[in-house]
mmCIF file of C-alpha atoms in Angstrom:
data_model
loop_
_atom_site.group_PDB
_atom_site.id
_atom_site.type_symbol
_atom_site.label_atom_id
_atom_site.label_comp_id
_atom_site.label_asym_id
_atom_site.label_seq_id
_atom_site.Cartn_x
_atom_site.Cartn_y
_atom_site.Cartn_z
ATOM 1 C CA MET A 1 -0.110 40.890 26.838
ATOM 2 C CA THR A 2 -1.340 38.055 29.089
ATOM 3 C CA LYS A 3 0.299 34.674 28.576
ATOM 4 C CA ASN A 4 -1.196 31.385 29.703
ATOM 5 C CA TYR A 5 0.908 28.490 30.958
ATOM 6 C CA LEU A 6 0.420 24.924 32.033
ATOM 7 C CA GLU A 7 2.697 23.895 34.907
ATOM 8 C CA ILE A 8 3.461 20.177 34.764
ATOM 9 C CA PRO A 9 5.794 17.835 36.708
ATOM 10 C CA GLU A 10 9.189 17.065 35.209
ATOM 11 C CA GLU A 11 8.370 13.367 34.804
ATOM 12 C CA LEU A 12 5.321 14.212 32.680
ATOM 13 C CA TYR A 13 7.369 16.729 30.667
ATOM 14 C CA ASN A 14 9.923 14.034 29.818
ATOM 15 C CA LYS A 15 7.180 11.686 28.665
ATOM 16 C CA LEU A 16 5.519 14.353 26.516
ATOM 17 C CA SER A 17 8.872 15.197 24.925
ATOM 18 C CA ASP A 18 8.938 11.721 23.386
ATOM 19 C CA TYR A 19 5.697 12.472 21.528
ATOM 20 C CA ALA A 20 6.401 16.041 20.499
ATOM 21 C CA GLU A 21 7.302 17.072 16.942
ATOM 22 C CA ASN A 22 9.764 20.005 17.104
ATOM 23 C CA ASP A 23 8.530 20.675 20.647
ATOM 24 C CA GLN A 24 4.970 21.020 19.296
ATOM 25 C CA LEU A 25 1.891 19.052 20.372
ATOM 26 C CA SER A 26 -1.708 19.318 19.234
ATOM 27 C CA ILE A 27 -4.448 19.375 21.856
ATOM 28 C CA ARG A 28 -8.089 18.544 21.346
ATOM 29 C CA LEU A 29 -11.206 17.783 23.363
ATOM 30 C CA GLU A 30 -12.915 14.443 22.716
ATOM 31 C CA ASN A 31 -15.600 12.693 24.795
ATOM 32 C CA GLN A 32 -14.929 15.007 27.742
ATOM 33 C CA GLN A 33 -11.232 14.165 27.601
ATOM 34 C CA ILE A 34 -8.215 16.304 26.749
ATOM 35 C CA LEU A 35 -5.890 14.583 24.268
ATOM 36 C CA LEU A 36 -2.318 15.609 23.474
ATOM 37 C CA GLU A 37 -0.973 14.277 20.192
ATOM 38 C CA ASN A 38 1.829 14.622 17.714
ATOM 39 C CA PRO A 39 0.112 16.777 15.030
ATOM 40 C CA LYS A 40 2.095 15.273 12.166
ATOM 41 C CA ILE A 41 1.286 11.670 13.054
ATOM 42 C CA ASN A 42 -2.404 12.434 13.590
ATOM 43 C CA HIS A 43 -2.689 14.172 10.193
ATOM 44 C CA THR A 44 -0.826 11.410 8.373
ATOM 45 C CA ASN A 45 -2.986 8.663 9.885
ATOM 46 C CA LYS A 46 -6.196 10.347 8.772
ATOM 47 C CA GLN A 47 -4.957 10.774 5.197
ATOM 48 C CA ASN A 48 -3.718 7.190 4.951
ATOM 49 C CA LEU A 49 -6.941 5.872 6.444
ATOM 50 C CA ALA A 50 -9.057 7.726 3.893
ATOM 51 C CA LEU A 51 -6.931 7.060 0.791
ATOM 52 C CA HIS A 52 -4.504 4.132 0.816
ATOM 53 C CA TYR A 53 -6.171 1.794 3.311
ATOM 54 C CA PHE A 54 -9.788 2.199 2.300
ATOM 55 C CA ILE A 55 -10.351 3.284 -1.297
ATOM 56 C CA VAL A 56 -7.880 0.986 -3.077
ATOM 57 C CA PRO A 57 -9.149 -2.355 -1.641
ATOM 58 C CA SER A 58 -12.762 -1.270 -2.132
ATOM 59 C CA LEU A 59 -12.187 -0.406 -5.796
ATOM 60 C CA ALA A 60 -10.260 -3.633 -6.330
ATOM 61 C CA SER A 61 -13.105 -5.695 -4.866
ATOM 62 C CA GLY A 62 -15.635 -3.908 -7.091
ATOM 63 C CA ILE A 63 -13.569 -4.578 -10.230
ATOM 64 C CA ILE A 64 -13.034 -8.240 -9.315
ATOM 65 C CA ALA A 65 -16.749 -8.689 -8.630
ATOM 66 C CA LEU A 66 -17.702 -7.029 -11.944
ATOM 67 C CA LEU A 67 -15.339 -9.257 -13.917
ATOM 68 C CA ILE A 68 -16.706 -12.372 -12.220
ATOM 69 C CA PHE A 69 -20.311 -11.336 -12.805
ATOM 70 C CA LEU A 70 -19.629 -10.572 -16.487
ATOM 71 C CA SER A 71 -17.867 -13.920 -16.945
ATOM 72 C CA THR A 72 -20.999 -15.802 -15.823
ATOM 73 C CA ASN A 73 -22.912 -14.485 -18.867
ATOM 74 C CA HIS A 74 -26.017 -13.945 -16.718
ATOM 75 C CA PRO A 75 -27.889 -10.705 -17.482
ATOM 76 C CA GLN A 76 -29.146 -10.464 -13.881
ATOM 77 C CA ILE A 77 -27.206 -11.156 -10.681
ATOM 78 C CA ALA A 78 -29.041 -12.236 -7.535
ATOM 79 C CA PHE A 79 -28.825 -9.994 -4.482
ATOM 80 C CA THR A 80 -28.698 -13.044 -2.193
ATOM 81 C CA GLY A 81 -28.940 -16.798 -2.703
ATOM 82 C CA SER A 82 -26.602 -19.547 -3.859
ATOM 83 C CA ARG A 83 -28.033 -20.616 -7.249
ATOM 84 C CA HIS A 84 -25.471 -18.408 -8.985
ATOM 85 C CA LEU A 85 -22.806 -16.086 -7.635
ATOM 86 C CA SER A 86 -24.610 -13.322 -5.796
ATOM 87 C CA VAL A 87 -23.818 -9.913 -4.349
ATOM 88 C CA ALA A 88 -24.009 -11.446 -0.875
ATOM 89 C CA SER A 89 -21.620 -14.344 -1.512
ATOM 90 C CA LEU A 90 -18.959 -12.237 -3.251
ATOM 91 C CA SER A 91 -19.221 -9.493 -0.628
ATOM 92 C CA ILE A 92 -18.593 -12.015 2.145
ATOM 93 C CA ILE A 93 -15.716 -13.738 0.334
ATOM 94 C CA LEU A 94 -13.898 -10.586 -0.810
ATOM 95 C CA SER A 95 -14.361 -8.671 2.447
ATOM 96 C CA THR A 96 -13.044 -11.647 4.431
ATOM 97 C CA LEU A 97 -9.985 -12.100 2.200
ATOM 98 C CA PHE A 98 -9.158 -8.392 1.854
ATOM 99 C CA GLY A 99 -9.975 -7.821 5.496
ATOM 100 C CA PHE A 100 -7.755 -10.613 6.803
ATOM 101 C CA PHE A 101 -4.613 -9.618 4.908
ATOM 102 C CA GLY A 102 -5.409 -5.900 5.167
ATOM 103 C CA PHE A 103 -5.689 -6.140 8.945
ATOM 104 C CA ILE A 104 -2.302 -7.880 9.152
ATOM 105 C CA TRP A 105 -0.596 -5.271 6.954
ATOM 106 C CA ILE A 106 -2.140 -2.260 8.689
ATOM 107 C CA TYR A 107 -1.582 -3.629 12.190
ATOM 108 C CA LEU A 108 2.091 -4.337 11.523
ATOM 109 C CA ARG A 109 2.590 -0.874 10.044
ATOM 110 C CA LYS A 110 0.657 1.236 12.531
ATOM 111 C CA SER A 111 -0.207 -0.550 15.760
ATOM 112 C CA CYS A 112 2.166 -3.388 16.547
ATOM 113 C CA ASP A 113 4.859 -2.902 19.195
ATOM 114 C CA LEU A 114 7.985 -3.829 17.258
ATOM 115 C CA SER A 115 10.014 -4.049 20.478
ATOM 116 C CA LYS A 116 8.444 -7.473 21.099
ATOM 117 C CA SER A 117 9.999 -10.699 19.871
ATOM 118 C CA LYS A 118 9.210 -11.832 16.320
ATOM 119 C CA PHE A 119 7.314 -14.854 17.628
ATOM 120 C CA LYS A 120 5.068 -12.674 19.842
ATOM 121 C CA ILE A 121 4.464 -10.265 16.963
ATOM 122 C CA PHE A 122 3.506 -13.150 14.661
ATOM 123 C CA ARG A 123 1.209 -14.772 17.250
ATOM 124 C CA GLU A 124 -0.393 -11.465 18.223
ATOM 125 C CA THR A 125 -0.961 -10.262 14.648
ATOM 126 C CA LEU A 126 -2.350 -13.566 13.386
ATOM 127 C CA THR A 127 -4.616 -13.981 16.421
ATOM 128 C CA LEU A 128 -6.108 -10.503 16.146
ATOM 129 C CA SER A 129 -6.528 -10.727 12.381
ATOM 130 C CA VAL A 130 -8.374 -14.052 12.572
ATOM 131 C CA ALA A 131 -10.492 -12.881 15.519
ATOM 132 C CA TYR A 132 -11.619 -9.603 13.943
ATOM 133 C CA THR A 133 -12.248 -11.074 10.485
ATOM 134 C CA SER A 134 -14.195 -13.960 12.066
ATOM 135 C CA ILE A 135 -16.418 -11.477 13.886
ATOM 136 C CA SER A 136 -16.968 -9.483 10.686
ATOM 137 C CA PHE A 137 -17.730 -12.761 8.860
ATOM 138 C CA ALA A 138 -20.324 -13.757 11.465
ATOM 139 C CA VAL A 139 -21.938 -10.305 11.353
ATOM 140 C CA GLN A 140 -22.171 -10.505 7.553
ATOM 141 C CA ILE A 141 -23.806 -13.946 7.672
ATOM 142 C CA ILE A 142 -26.494 -12.600 10.014
ATOM 143 C CA PHE A 143 -26.894 -9.409 7.949
ATOM 144 C CA TRP A 144 -27.278 -11.217 4.629
ATOM 145 C CA TYR A 145 -29.657 -13.760 6.158
ATOM 146 C CA ILE A 146 -31.958 -10.891 7.160
ATOM 147 C CA ILE A 147 -31.515 -9.187 3.761
ATOM 148 C CA GLY A 148 -32.295 -12.477 2.005
ATOM 149 C CA LYS A 149 -35.581 -12.795 3.905
ATOM 150 C CA THR A 150 -36.444 -9.142 3.300
ATOM 151 C CA PHE A 151 -35.494 -8.826 -0.407
ATOM 152 C CA SER A 152 -36.171 -12.334 -1.662
ATOM 153 C CA GLY A 153 -35.776 -12.666 -5.453
ATOM 154 C CA VAL A 154 -34.202 -9.228 -6.043
ATOM 155 C CA THR A 155 -31.649 -9.120 -8.898
ATOM 156 C CA PHE A 156 -29.361 -6.510 -10.485
ATOM 157 C CA ASP A 157 -27.423 -6.069 -13.697
ATOM 158 C CA PRO A 158 -23.680 -6.972 -13.407
ATOM 159 C CA PHE A 159 -22.518 -3.337 -13.168
ATOM 160 C CA THR A 160 -24.922 -2.447 -10.359
ATOM 161 C CA ALA A 161 -24.126 -5.714 -8.585
ATOM 162 C CA GLY A 162 -20.392 -4.995 -8.830
ATOM 163 C CA PHE A 163 -20.903 -1.527 -7.388
ATOM 164 C CA LEU A 164 -22.910 -2.949 -4.493
ATOM 165 C CA VAL A 165 -20.099 -5.402 -3.722
ATOM 166 C CA LEU A 166 -17.683 -2.449 -3.685
ATOM 167 C CA VAL A 167 -19.896 -0.633 -1.161
ATOM 168 C CA PHE A 168 -20.404 -3.579 1.184
ATOM 169 C CA VAL A 169 -16.742 -4.617 1.100
ATOM 170 C CA GLY A 170 -15.767 -1.003 1.766
ATOM 171 C CA ILE A 171 -17.977 -0.888 4.882
ATOM 172 C CA ILE A 172 -16.462 -4.078 6.330
ATOM 173 C CA PHE A 173 -12.951 -3.060 5.394
ATOM 174 C CA TYR A 174 -13.412 0.309 7.092
ATOM 175 C CA PHE A 175 -14.453 -1.488 10.273
ATOM 176 C CA LEU A 176 -11.344 -3.693 10.139
ATOM 177 C CA ILE A 177 -9.086 -0.700 9.417
ATOM 178 C CA SER A 178 -10.466 1.116 12.442
ATOM 179 C CA ALA A 179 -9.984 -1.999 14.565
ATOM 180 C CA ALA A 180 -6.366 -2.461 13.428
ATOM 181 C CA LEU A 181 -5.528 1.180 14.135
ATOM 182 C CA SER A 182 -7.126 1.233 17.581
ATOM 183 C CA VAL A 183 -6.084 -2.009 19.272
ATOM 184 C CA THR A 184 -6.183 -1.163 22.973
ATOM 185 C CA LEU A 185 -6.524 -3.222 26.114
ATOM 186 C CA PRO A 186 -10.251 -2.396 26.602
ATOM 187 C CA ASN A 187 -10.919 -3.352 22.970
ATOM 188 C CA LEU A 188 -9.054 -6.632 23.443
ATOM 189 C CA ILE A 189 -11.106 -7.456 26.542
ATOM 190 C CA LEU A 190 -14.290 -6.792 24.559
ATOM 191 C CA LEU A 191 -12.903 -8.980 21.749
ATOM 192 C CA LEU A 192 -12.229 -11.789 24.242
ATOM 193 C CA PHE A 193 -15.779 -11.613 25.584
ATOM 194 C CA THR A 194 -17.262 -11.484 22.073
ATOM 195 C CA THR A 195 -15.204 -14.423 20.826
ATOM 196 C CA PHE A 196 -15.700 -16.612 23.881
ATOM 197 C CA ILE A 197 -19.385 -15.960 24.609
ATOM 198 C CA GLY A 198 -20.341 -15.903 20.923
ATOM 199 C CA GLY A 199 -18.531 -19.149 20.127
ATOM 200 C CA ILE A 200 -19.975 -20.965 23.145
ATOM 201 C CA LEU A 201 -23.537 -19.815 22.398
ATOM 202 C CA VAL A 202 -23.256 -20.946 18.768
ATOM 203 C CA SER A 203 -21.978 -24.346 19.946
ATOM 204 C CA MET A 204 -24.900 -24.666 22.361
ATOM 205 C CA ALA A 205 -27.441 -23.668 19.727
ATOM 206 C CA THR A 206 -26.150 -26.080 17.062
ATOM 207 C CA ASN A 207 -26.298 -28.995 19.537
ATOM 208 C CA ASN A 208 -29.704 -28.214 21.002
ATOM 209 C CA GLN A 209 -31.363 -31.220 19.349
ATOM 210 C CA LYS A 210 -28.751 -33.584 20.814
ATOM 211 C CA ASP A 211 -29.589 -32.510 24.382
ATOM 212 C CA TRP A 212 -25.932 -31.796 25.101
ATOM 213 C CA TRP A 213 -26.788 -30.545 28.592
ATOM 214 C CA GLN A 214 -27.748 -34.084 29.644
ATOM 215 C CA HIS A 215 -24.115 -35.146 29.181
ATOM 216 C CA ASN A 216 -21.739 -32.363 30.278
ATOM 217 C CA PHE A 217 -20.443 -29.009 29.113
ATOM 218 C CA SER A 218 -17.412 -30.628 27.498
ATOM 219 C CA PHE A 219 -19.710 -32.707 25.267
ATOM 220 C CA LEU A 220 -19.824 -29.681 22.938
ATOM 221 C CA GLY A 221 -16.201 -30.342 21.977
ATOM 222 C CA THR A 222 -16.445 -34.096 21.407
ATOM 223 C CA GLY A 223 -16.888 -35.952 18.124
ATOM 224 C CA GLU A 224 -20.507 -36.728 19.009
ATOM 225 C CA ALA A 225 -21.419 -33.037 18.977
ATOM 226 C CA THR A 226 -22.590 -31.207 15.863
ATOM 227 C CA GLN A 227 -19.732 -29.124 14.446
ATOM 228 C CA HIS A 228 -17.631 -29.707 17.562
ATOM 229 C CA TRP A 229 -14.776 -27.740 16.001
ATOM 230 C CA GLN A 230 -16.633 -24.502 16.849
ATOM 231 C CA PHE A 231 -16.373 -25.157 20.577
ATOM 232 C CA ASN A 232 -12.734 -26.238 20.450
ATOM 233 C CA ILE A 233 -11.626 -23.409 18.159
ATOM 234 C CA THR A 234 -13.430 -20.917 20.420
ATOM 235 C CA LEU A 235 -11.391 -22.090 23.417
ATOM 236 C CA ILE A 236 -8.111 -22.098 21.495
ATOM 237 C CA PHE A 237 -8.607 -18.588 20.110
ATOM 238 C CA SER A 238 -9.832 -17.299 23.456
ATOM 239 C CA ALA A 239 -6.550 -18.574 24.916
ATOM 240 C CA LEU A 240 -4.554 -16.795 22.200
ATOM 241 C CA ILE A 241 -6.460 -13.539 22.800
ATOM 242 C CA LEU A 242 -5.822 -13.897 26.542
ATOM 243 C CA LEU A 243 -2.101 -14.268 25.807
ATOM 244 C CA THR A 244 -2.237 -11.111 23.690
ATOM 245 C CA ILE A 245 -4.046 -9.256 26.489
ATOM 246 C CA THR A 246 -1.357 -10.443 28.911
ATOM 247 C CA ASP A 247 1.364 -9.093 26.595
ATOM 248 C CA PHE A 248 -0.379 -5.716 26.309
ATOM 249 C CA LEU A 249 -1.090 -5.445 30.035
ATOM 250 C CA PHE A 250 2.378 -6.297 31.287
ATOM 251 C CA ALA A 251 4.106 -4.306 28.556
ATOM 252 C CA GLU A 252 2.428 -1.281 30.155
ATOM 253 C CA PHE A 253 3.203 -2.527 33.658
ATOM 254 C CA SER A 254 6.891 -3.038 32.930
ATOM 255 C CA LYS A 255 7.234 0.714 32.316
ATOM 256 C CA SER A 256 5.699 1.689 35.663
ATOM 257 C CA SER A 257 7.221 1.883 39.131
ATOM 258 C CA PHE A 258 4.745 -0.745 40.374
ATOM 259 C CA TYR A 259 6.315 -3.566 38.394
ATOM 260 C CA ASN A 260 8.074 -6.131 40.599
ATOM 261 C CA TYR A 261 8.518 -9.888 40.975
ATOM 262 C CA LYS A 262 4.939 -10.293 42.258
ATOM 263 C CA PHE A 263 3.528 -8.983 38.998
ATOM 264 C CA LYS A 264 5.854 -11.335 37.146
ATOM 265 C CA ILE A 265 4.205 -14.168 39.101
ATOM 266 C CA ILE A 266 0.765 -12.892 38.037
ATOM 267 C CA ARG A 267 1.970 -12.838 34.440
ATOM 268 C CA VAL A 268 3.095 -16.475 34.722
ATOM 269 C CA PHE A 269 -0.329 -17.375 36.156
ATOM 270 C CA TYR A 270 -2.108 -15.756 33.210
ATOM 271 C CA ILE A 271 0.131 -17.503 30.690
ATOM 272 C CA LEU A 272 -0.521 -20.829 32.457
ATOM 273 C CA ILE A 273 -4.288 -20.178 32.420
ATOM 274 C CA ALA A 274 -4.182 -19.396 28.685
ATOM 275 C CA PHE A 275 -2.416 -22.715 28.003
ATOM 276 C CA LEU A 276 -4.919 -24.610 30.169
ATOM 277 C CA ILE A 277 -7.865 -23.052 28.284
ATOM 278 C CA ALA A 278 -6.205 -24.005 24.991
ATOM 279 C CA PHE A 279 -5.616 -27.588 26.210
ATOM 280 C CA VAL A 280 -9.326 -27.935 27.044
ATOM 281 C CA GLY A 281 -10.025 -27.218 23.366
ATOM 282 C CA ILE A 282 -7.088 -29.134 21.877
ATOM 283 C CA PHE A 283 -7.800 -32.291 23.900
ATOM 284 C CA PRO A 284 -11.577 -33.015 23.820
ATOM 285 C CA ALA A 285 -13.329 -35.040 26.539
ATOM 286 C CA GLN A 286 -13.108 -38.395 24.763
ATOM 287 C CA SER A 287 -10.923 -41.546 24.593
ATOM 288 C CA TRP A 288 -7.256 -41.041 25.500
ATOM 289 C CA THR A 289 -7.507 -37.236 25.651
ATOM 290 C CA MET A 290 -9.977 -37.326 28.575
ATOM 291 C CA PRO A 291 -7.326 -37.188 31.376
ATOM 292 C CA ILE A 292 -5.575 -34.186 29.779
ATOM 293 C CA HIS A 293 -8.923 -32.466 29.218
ATOM 294 C CA ASN A 294 -10.118 -32.993 32.794
ATOM 295 C CA ASN A 295 -6.782 -32.038 34.382
ATOM 296 C CA SER A 296 -6.635 -28.889 32.268
ATOM 297 C CA ALA A 297 -10.187 -27.878 33.254
ATOM 298 C CA PHE A 298 -9.636 -28.531 36.964
ATOM 299 C CA GLY A 299 -6.183 -26.948 36.756
ATOM 300 C CA LEU A 300 -7.751 -23.768 35.355
ATOM 301 C CA VAL A 301 -10.087 -23.460 38.337
ATOM 302 C CA ALA A 302 -7.281 -24.377 40.753
ATOM 303 C CA VAL A 303 -4.999 -21.608 39.440
ATOM 304 C CA VAL A 304 -7.818 -19.074 39.796
ATOM 305 C CA LEU A 305 -8.398 -20.230 43.392
ATOM 306 C CA ILE A 306 -4.687 -19.838 44.179
ATOM 307 C CA MET A 307 -4.647 -16.338 42.682
ATOM 308 C CA ILE A 308 -7.672 -15.309 44.777
ATOM 309 C CA ILE A 309 -6.232 -16.755 47.996
ATOM 310 C CA PHE A 310 -2.907 -14.935 47.526
ATOM 311 C CA LEU A 311 -4.440 -11.827 45.930
ATOM 312 C CA LYS A 312 -3.723 -9.498 48.844
ATOM 313 C CA TRP A 313 -0.083 -10.612 48.875
ATOM 314 C CA LEU A 314 0.309 -10.393 45.098
ATOM 315 C CA VAL A 315 -1.335 -6.958 44.803
ATOM 316 C CA PRO A 316 -1.221 -5.121 48.167
ATOM 317 C CA THR A 317 -2.845 -2.039 46.606
ATOM 318 C CA VAL A 318 -5.903 -3.922 45.334
ATOM 319 C CA SER A 319 -9.159 -2.179 46.213
ATOM 320 C CA LYS A 320 -11.306 -3.440 49.085
ATOM 321 C CA GLU A 321 -14.263 -3.777 46.715
ATOM 322 C CA PHE A 322 -12.431 -6.077 44.327
ATOM 323 C CA LEU A 323 -10.934 -8.047 47.220
ATOM 324 C CA ALA A 324 -14.427 -8.617 48.644
ATOM 325 C CA LEU A 325 -15.693 -9.584 45.184
ATOM 326 C CA SER A 326 -12.804 -12.045 44.793
ATOM 327 C CA TRP A 327 -13.576 -13.764 48.095
ATOM 328 C CA THR A 328 -17.234 -13.945 47.057
ATOM 329 C CA ALA A 329 -16.148 -15.687 43.848
ATOM 330 C CA LEU A 330 -13.967 -18.063 45.892
ATOM 331 C CA ILE A 331 -16.867 -18.973 48.199
ATOM 332 C CA ALA A 332 -19.179 -19.444 45.188
ATOM 333 C CA LEU A 333 -16.682 -21.829 43.570
ATOM 334 C CA ILE A 334 -16.321 -23.850 46.779
ATOM 335 C CA LEU A 335 -20.094 -24.019 47.360
ATOM 336 C CA SER A 336 -20.745 -25.126 43.769
ATOM 337 C CA ALA A 337 -18.102 -27.871 44.147
ATOM 338 C CA VAL A 338 -19.745 -29.059 47.388
ATOM 339 C CA ALA A 339 -23.186 -28.937 45.745
ATOM 340 C CA PHE A 340 -21.883 -31.110 42.909
ATOM 341 C CA MET A 341 -19.482 -33.575 44.554
ATOM 342 C CA GLY A 342 -20.748 -33.499 48.128
ATOM 343 C CA ILE A 343 -24.544 -33.503 48.124
ATOM 344 C CA HIS A 344 -25.058 -34.076 44.361
ATOM 345 C CA TYR A 345 -27.432 -31.127 44.120
ATOM 346 C CA LEU A 346 -25.888 -29.813 40.893
ATOM 347 C CA SER A 347 -25.418 -31.825 37.714
ATOM 348 C CA LEU A 348 -21.991 -32.015 36.082
ATOM 349 C CA THR A 349 -23.109 -29.683 33.285
ATOM 350 C CA VAL A 350 -24.389 -26.991 35.643
ATOM 351 C CA PHE A 351 -21.279 -27.268 37.845
ATOM 352 C CA GLU A 352 -18.959 -26.899 34.833
ATOM 353 C CA ILE A 353 -20.857 -23.869 33.521
ATOM 354 C CA ILE A 354 -20.906 -22.150 36.939
ATOM 355 C CA ALA A 355 -17.220 -22.833 37.658
ATOM 356 C CA PHE A 356 -16.053 -21.778 34.205
ATOM 357 C CA ALA A 357 -18.236 -18.651 34.185
ATOM 358 C CA ILE A 358 -16.993 -17.522 37.610
ATOM 359 C CA ALA A 359 -13.340 -18.211 36.776
ATOM 360 C CA PHE A 360 -13.504 -16.528 33.361
ATOM 361 C CA THR A 361 -15.365 -13.454 34.663
ATOM 362 C CA TRP A 362 -12.975 -13.039 37.596
ATOM 363 C CA LEU A 363 -9.937 -13.245 35.309
ATOM 364 C CA VAL A 364 -11.286 -10.450 33.111
ATOM 365 C CA MET A 365 -12.243 -8.310 36.108
ATOM 366 C CA PHE A 366 -8.775 -8.804 37.584
ATOM 367 C CA ILE A 367 -7.258 -7.508 34.339
ATOM 368 C CA ASN A 368 -9.411 -4.374 34.664
ATOM 369 C CA SER A 369 -8.294 -4.004 38.274
ATOM 370 C CA LEU A 370 -4.634 -4.174 37.198
ATOM 371 C CA ARG A 371 -5.348 -1.593 34.484
ATOM 372 C CA GLY A 372 -6.666 0.715 37.169
ATOM 373 C CA ILE A 373 -3.397 0.407 39.091
ATOM 374 C CA ILE A 374 -1.428 1.309 35.956
ATOM 375 C CA GLN A 375 -3.649 4.329 35.293
ATOM 376 C CA GLU A 376 -3.152 5.562 38.850
ATOM 377 C CA GLY A 377 0.594 5.562 38.205
ATOM 378 C CA ASN A 378 0.073 7.637 35.057
ATOM 379 C CA GLU A 379 -1.786 10.507 36.702
ATOM 380 C CA TRP A 380 -0.176 13.870 37.458
ATOM 381 C CA GLN A 381 -1.394 17.126 38.943
ATOM 382 C CA VAL A 382 -1.025 20.203 36.734
ATOM 383 C CA LYS A 383 -1.664 23.908 37.266
ATOM 384 C CA LEU A 384 -3.075 26.566 34.964
ATOM 385 C CA LEU A 385 -1.057 29.789 35.248
ATOM 386 C CA GLN A 386 -1.644 33.215 33.779
ATOM 387 C CA LYS A 387 1.012 35.933 33.572
#
């Protein structure tokens, strides 16, 4: 009888042994990738996802909604609108509340690295929970706005309305469950982009009538701006997400043979950048906070410039393509500064947007470059044998 074997290096064998259940692993093909998993853990996660984490909160939200609708003594409940409690309003409220606390509970049970300090776990869990529930909240607002325009005046009896709340809350809660169970570095980078770009665009849109661009970019966070808290909160939460990304990235790095004092310096740079971004939001460009705001903004760009200048020394294995891209970003930052301060070609607003966009984009791309280095250290050659 022919037997098939997979010859693997000893280092890989030792790593796989940590995941095996009684020396057994399950293997499956997914998206043109071969995945090795602990069969027991994989089976348990699917059952818990379907039963405990999804059905119970959905049923609870439906019951709560039904009781509230019945207590209003209205024979018909509006699909959308604010005249009375509607399916839309209760769906948003219940999904946000259940989703926020559900994300925290699930993430702590299934995804969080408990080897971290309690403070890091608290900061990481709270940041991710607020970020993901905020995104789901924003998506629901847009969804119900469209539904309100499409199905204007539609009403339901309390039982049907309660069931609809159950369905909509279940959909949002399923999204948050999936997010909590699959927090990875690529997902966090996407979350950072979504939070930062989305928050900035909303701030720009809400201040369009005030011609914010005639002042400066930082005007969006001042007391004169409409709902300036959106801009400042966006920066603060972007900083917290960046700190979480830094924790995830260097937790992986610390286990590899590449990790040395140079990567510790890069980690310090990223932590410093996160604090500077947060300070830009905490201290708006007005009154006594102006010096802190300006120094934080210029300090952010300065740290990025230092990292680019010393990039080859910090990461000797960095690719030539990314090194060339980094020097292009450096030249673009210098030219934009000259165009603003030297020849006054650029306005302050345009200069701030260009500098911040280049710095932010480079930071994210550098994270991806570091991820590539980690992945290279986690690749092994194997052989298929037949005897």
